[in-house]
Amino acid sequence: ATLKAAARAAKVEEGKVEVHNTQLGGGFGRRGAFQDFVEQAVRIAKVVGRPVKLLWSREEDTQHDFYRPASMARFTAAIDEQGRLLGLRTRVSAPSILASARPQAMRGGLDPIALQGIADQPYAIPNLLADYALRELPVPLGFWRSVNHSQNAFFRECFLDQIARETGRDPYKFRSELLSAAPKQLAVLKTAADKAGWGQPLPRGSYRGIALETSYGSHCAQVAEIKLNGDGSFKLLRVVCAIDSGHVVNPDTIEAQVESAIVYGLTAALFGEITLNGGRIVQGNFHDYPMLLLKDMPLIETHLVPSGDFWGGVGEPPLPPIAPAVCNALYAATGKPIHALPLSSQGLRLS
């Protein structure tokens, strides 16, 4: 893609372009999928007639990006007298990443990935309806780590917790019963719960939340443990993650990816709000678009549960469960379900 963009910007044949690849670290979809910065650099070099090094300021990067889609979901559940989930109806309303960034991947005008994590969820629900209402907004969209799984897992896993708690069920046991036909997902859920001490007493003011997601060929469950303070603020204490990527080649790589995905997902869940005013992005730097600080980072425990009969990814699957796990812990602490992110916009803050 870089080669094609450079040739197009320089107006030369592709055979006359040589690309020196660099490692993608820090790209997270932005540098892999879009080439606007390459075209800009080549055009400048062509005008000045010599090599150039192009750097964007953080403000330029933040305010001229390709963003996650603004998304909303509505859920309706049917429950019998025993509290069993008999039916689930979901409608997701959001712009399409593919329609904006990769229209050639659309299928007959339909987005095949818009319902990731909802249409293909692992729970044994006898009656399931999931549909997608495409909405167009004048905001450029791009691929963010775990793509639509990131918001759809938040929607689904928080709603399941709400069903469990409003019917007097334990959120972990409630999910376990729904995973009767999904042994791999059940295994990671059980591992995360066991390693986190689910069901065992916690210190006063501490609470746990649990979440599960299957994405990019791997299964991942997480338990988040928080402490709620008297002033309403909270502290992230621990995240226990269990992941089944099928085979394992390098355990250290998986552990690093898990930690990276969790801190990435936590930052977005806590602070990741982009707003527009007069057609321009308001946020620009760390003062109004903060990152998770080292002092706020929870302890992360990674447990590998390789079932050994497939090859799954590890770069993206650990991200989707973290936001709902934390939100479900806050739900357990306050008795109020969380229906929107980031948490900072809901008046929830770290201590």
Tab-separated table of N, CA, C and O in Angstrom, residues 226-274:
chain	number	residue	atom	x	y	z
A	226	ILE	N	-11.522	-4.077	41.242
A	226	ILE	CA	-11.401	-2.652	41.525
A	226	ILE	C	-11.668	-2.388	43.004
A	226	ILE	O	-12.228	-3.227	43.705
A	227	LYS	N	-11.281	-1.201	43.441
A	227	LYS	CA	-11.619	-0.734	44.783
A	227	LYS	C	-12.376	0.570	44.652
A	227	LYS	O	-11.903	1.518	44.013
A	228	LEU	N	-13.565	0.628	45.235
A	228	LEU	CA	-14.381	1.836	45.195
A	228	LEU	C	-14.116	2.660	46.448
A	228	LEU	O	-14.180	2.151	47.570
A	229	ASN	N	-13.809	3.934	46.249
A	229	ASN	CA	-13.506	4.824	47.366
A	229	ASN	C	-14.760	5.563	47.831
A	229	ASN	O	-15.763	5.636	47.116
A	230	GLY	N	-14.680	6.140	49.005
A	230	GLY	CA	-15.824	6.819	49.581
A	230	GLY	C	-16.283	8.025	48.790
A	230	GLY	O	-17.462	8.409	48.854
A	231	ASP	N	-15.370	8.643	48.027
A	231	ASP	CA	-15.739	9.822	47.247
A	231	ASP	C	-16.254	9.471	45.862
A	231	ASP	O	-16.475	10.357	45.028
A	232	GLY	N	-16.445	8.155	45.584
A	232	GLY	CA	-16.965	7.725	44.294
A	232	GLY	C	-15.910	7.401	43.269
A	232	GLY	O	-16.217	6.832	42.218
A	233	SER	N	-14.656	7.761	43.538
A	233	SER	CA	-13.572	7.386	42.630
A	233	SER	C	-13.230	5.909	42.834
A	233	SER	O	-13.675	5.283	43.793
A	234	PHE	N	-12.450	5.356	41.937
A	234	PHE	CA	-12.086	3.949	42.057
A	234	PHE	C	-10.654	3.723	41.622
A	234	PHE	O	-10.066	4.547	40.910
A	235	LYS	N	-10.116	2.595	42.044
A	235	LYS	CA	-8.743	2.219	41.691
A	235	LYS	C	-8.762	0.859	41.015
A	235	LYS	O	-9.473	-0.054	41.445
A	236	LEU	N	-7.995	0.730	39.954
A	236	LEU	CA	-7.829	-0.544	39.271
A	236	LEU	C	-6.797	-1.367	40.038
A	236	LEU	O	-5.637	-0.955	40.157
A	237	LEU	N	-7.211	-2.522	40.544
A	237	LEU	CA	-6.305	-3.332	41.347
A	237	LEU	C	-5.639	-4.442	40.548
A	237	LEU	O	-4.419	-4.600	40.593
A	238	ARG	N	-6.456	-5.233	39.835
A	238	ARG	CA	-5.907	-6.427	39.190
A	238	ARG	C	-6.772	-6.821	38.008
A	238	ARG	O	-7.990	-6.640	38.021
A	239	VAL	N	-6.132	-7.349	36.982
A	239	VAL	CA	-6.840	-7.954	35.853
A	239	VAL	C	-6.268	-9.350	35.649
A	239	VAL	O	-5.054	-9.521	35.482
A	240	VAL	N	-7.139	-10.347	35.702
A	240	VAL	CA	-6.742	-11.731	35.456
A	240	VAL	C	-7.262	-12.120	34.082
A	240	VAL	O	-8.463	-12.059	33.821
A	241	CYS	N	-6.355	-12.504	33.203
A	241	CYS	CA	-6.705	-12.809	31.816
A	241	CYS	C	-6.368	-14.264	31.499
A	241	CYS	O	-5.271	-14.735	31.795
A	242	ALA	N	-7.330	-14.959	30.894
A	242	ALA	CA	-7.094	-16.313	30.386
A	242	ALA	C	-7.344	-16.303	28.889
A	242	ALA	O	-8.368	-15.770	28.430
A	243	ILE	N	-6.432	-16.866	28.110
A	243	ILE	CA	-6.554	-16.819	26.660
A	243	ILE	C	-6.190	-18.166	26.050
A	243	ILE	O	-5.227	-18.817	26.465
A	244	ASP	N	-6.983	-18.576	25.089
A	244	ASP	CA	-6.739	-19.793	24.313
A	244	ASP	C	-6.505	-19.382	22.871
A	244	ASP	O	-7.433	-19.005	22.165
A	245	SER	N	-5.251	-19.436	22.455
A	245	SER	CA	-4.896	-19.125	21.068
A	245	SER	C	-4.634	-20.399	20.274
A	245	SER	O	-4.029	-20.347	19.201
A	246	GLY	N	-5.094	-21.528	20.794
A	246	GLY	CA	-4.857	-22.798	20.112
A	246	GLY	C	-3.489	-23.321	20.434
A	246	GLY	O	-3.280	-24.017	21.432
A	247	HIS	N	-2.528	-22.977	19.601
A	247	HIS	CA	-1.128	-23.324	19.849
A	247	HIS	C	-0.402	-22.141	20.484
A	247	HIS	O	-0.807	-20.993	20.333
A	248	VAL	N	0.688	-22.429	21.162
A	248	VAL	CA	1.541	-21.401	21.747
A	248	VAL	C	2.963	-21.624	21.265
A	248	VAL	O	3.510	-22.719	21.424
A	249	VAL	N	3.553	-20.605	20.669
A	249	VAL	CA	4.944	-20.686	20.237
A	249	VAL	C	5.848	-20.004	21.251
A	249	VAL	O	6.827	-20.582	21.717
A	250	ASN	N	5.505	-18.765	21.604
A	250	ASN	CA	6.326	-18.006	22.547
A	250	ASN	C	5.417	-17.410	23.628
A	250	ASN	O	4.731	-16.421	23.388
A	251	PRO	N	5.393	-18.003	24.802
A	251	PRO	CA	4.522	-17.491	25.870
A	251	PRO	C	4.793	-16.030	26.224
A	251	PRO	O	3.877	-15.292	26.571
A	252	ASP	N	6.061	-15.614	26.153
A	252	ASP	CA	6.391	-14.228	26.488
A	252	ASP	C	5.719	-13.250	25.529
A	252	ASP	O	5.293	-12.165	25.933
A	253	THR	N	5.644	-13.612	24.263
A	253	THR	CA	4.985	-12.750	23.287
A	253	THR	C	3.511	-12.588	23.623
A	253	THR	O	2.955	-11.484	23.550
A	254	ILE	N	2.870	-13.691	23.990
A	254	ILE	CA	1.444	-13.617	24.329
A	254	ILE	C	1.241	-12.755	25.565
A	254	ILE	O	0.339	-11.908	25.601
A	255	GLU	N	2.075	-12.937	26.564
A	255	GLU	CA	1.936	-12.137	27.779
A	255	GLU	C	2.108	-10.646	27.479
A	255	GLU	O	1.359	-9.800	27.990
A	256	ALA	N	3.076	-10.324	26.630
A	256	ALA	CA	3.300	-8.917	26.269
A	256	ALA	C	2.108	-8.345	25.506
A	256	ALA	O	1.694	-7.201	25.739
A	257	GLN	N	1.535	-9.138	24.600
A	257	GLN	CA	0.382	-8.672	23.846
A	257	GLN	C	-0.830	-8.489	24.755
A	257	GLN	O	-1.610	-7.551	24.588
A	258	VAL	N	-1.015	-9.390	25.703
A	258	VAL	CA	-2.126	-9.259	26.650
A	258	VAL	C	-1.991	-7.963	27.440
A	258	VAL	O	-2.954	-7.189	27.565
A	259	GLU	N	-0.808	-7.712	27.979
A	259	GLU	CA	-0.600	-6.497	28.760
A	259	GLU	C	-0.806	-5.257	27.898
A	259	GLU	O	-1.426	-4.272	28.335
A	260	SER	N	-0.290	-5.300	26.676
A	260	SER	CA	-0.443	-4.165	25.769
A	260	SER	C	-1.909	-3.911	25.439
A	260	SER	O	-2.386	-2.771	25.484
A	261	ALA	N	-2.654	-4.966	25.119
A	261	ALA	CA	-4.065	-4.811	24.757
A	261	ALA	C	-4.880	-4.296	25.935
A	261	ALA	O	-5.808	-3.480	25.759
A	262	ILE	N	-4.572	-4.754	27.127
A	262	ILE	CA	-5.330	-4.326	28.301
A	262	ILE	C	-5.083	-2.851	28.603
A	262	ILE	O	-6.025	-2.093	28.861
A	263	VAL	N	-3.836	-2.401	28.561
A	263	VAL	CA	-3.578	-0.984	28.839
A	263	VAL	C	-4.158	-0.118	27.730
A	263	VAL	O	-4.670	0.984	27.974
A	264	TYR	N	-4.134	-0.617	26.513
A	264	TYR	CA	-4.709	0.112	25.382
A	264	TYR	C	-6.222	0.229	25.548
A	264	TYR	O	-6.812	1.307	25.391
A	265	GLY	N	-6.867	-0.887	25.892
A	265	GLY	CA	-8.310	-0.886	26.091
A	265	GLY	C	-8.730	-0.087	27.310
A	265	GLY	O	-9.782	0.569	27.295
A	266	LEU	N	-7.940	-0.135	28.374
A	266	LEU	CA	-8.258	0.652	29.570
A	266	LEU	C	-8.206	2.144	29.279
A	266	LEU	O	-9.069	2.909	29.729
A	267	THR	N	-7.186	2.567	28.549
A	267	THR	CA	-7.076	3.987	28.206
A	267	THR	C	-8.315	4.461	27.466
A	267	THR	O	-8.889	5.508	27.768
A	268	ALA	N	-8.765	3.674	26.493
A	268	ALA	CA	-9.947	4.057	25.729
A	268	ALA	C	-11.200	4.044	26.596
A	268	ALA	O	-12.042	4.948	26.515
A	269	ALA	N	-11.342	3.003	27.430
A	269	ALA	CA	-12.535	2.891	28.257
A	269	ALA	C	-12.604	4.009	29.297
A	269	ALA	O	-13.689	4.476	29.646
A	270	LEU	N	-11.474	4.447	29.774
A	270	LEU	CA	-11.445	5.469	30.816
A	270	LEU	C	-11.530	6.882	30.256
A	270	LEU	O	-12.262	7.727	30.792
A	271	PHE	N	-10.773	7.150	29.174
A	271	PHE	CA	-10.591	8.530	28.733
A	271	PHE	C	-10.898	8.789	27.261
A	271	PHE	O	-10.918	9.943	26.836
A	272	GLY	N	-11.095	7.750	26.459
A	272	GLY	CA	-11.039	7.888	25.009
A	272	GLY	C	-12.233	8.579	24.380
A	272	GLY	O	-13.035	7.937	23.700
A	273	GLU	N	-12.355	9.870	24.562
A	273	GLU	CA	-13.460	10.621	23.981
A	273	GLU	C	-12.947	11.648	22.976
A	273	GLU	O	-12.110	12.489	23.296
A	274	ILE	N	-13.468	11.564	21.764
A	274	ILE	CA	-13.173	12.536	20.718
A	274	ILE	C	-14.455	13.302	20.416
A	274	ILE	O	-15.499	12.703	20.149
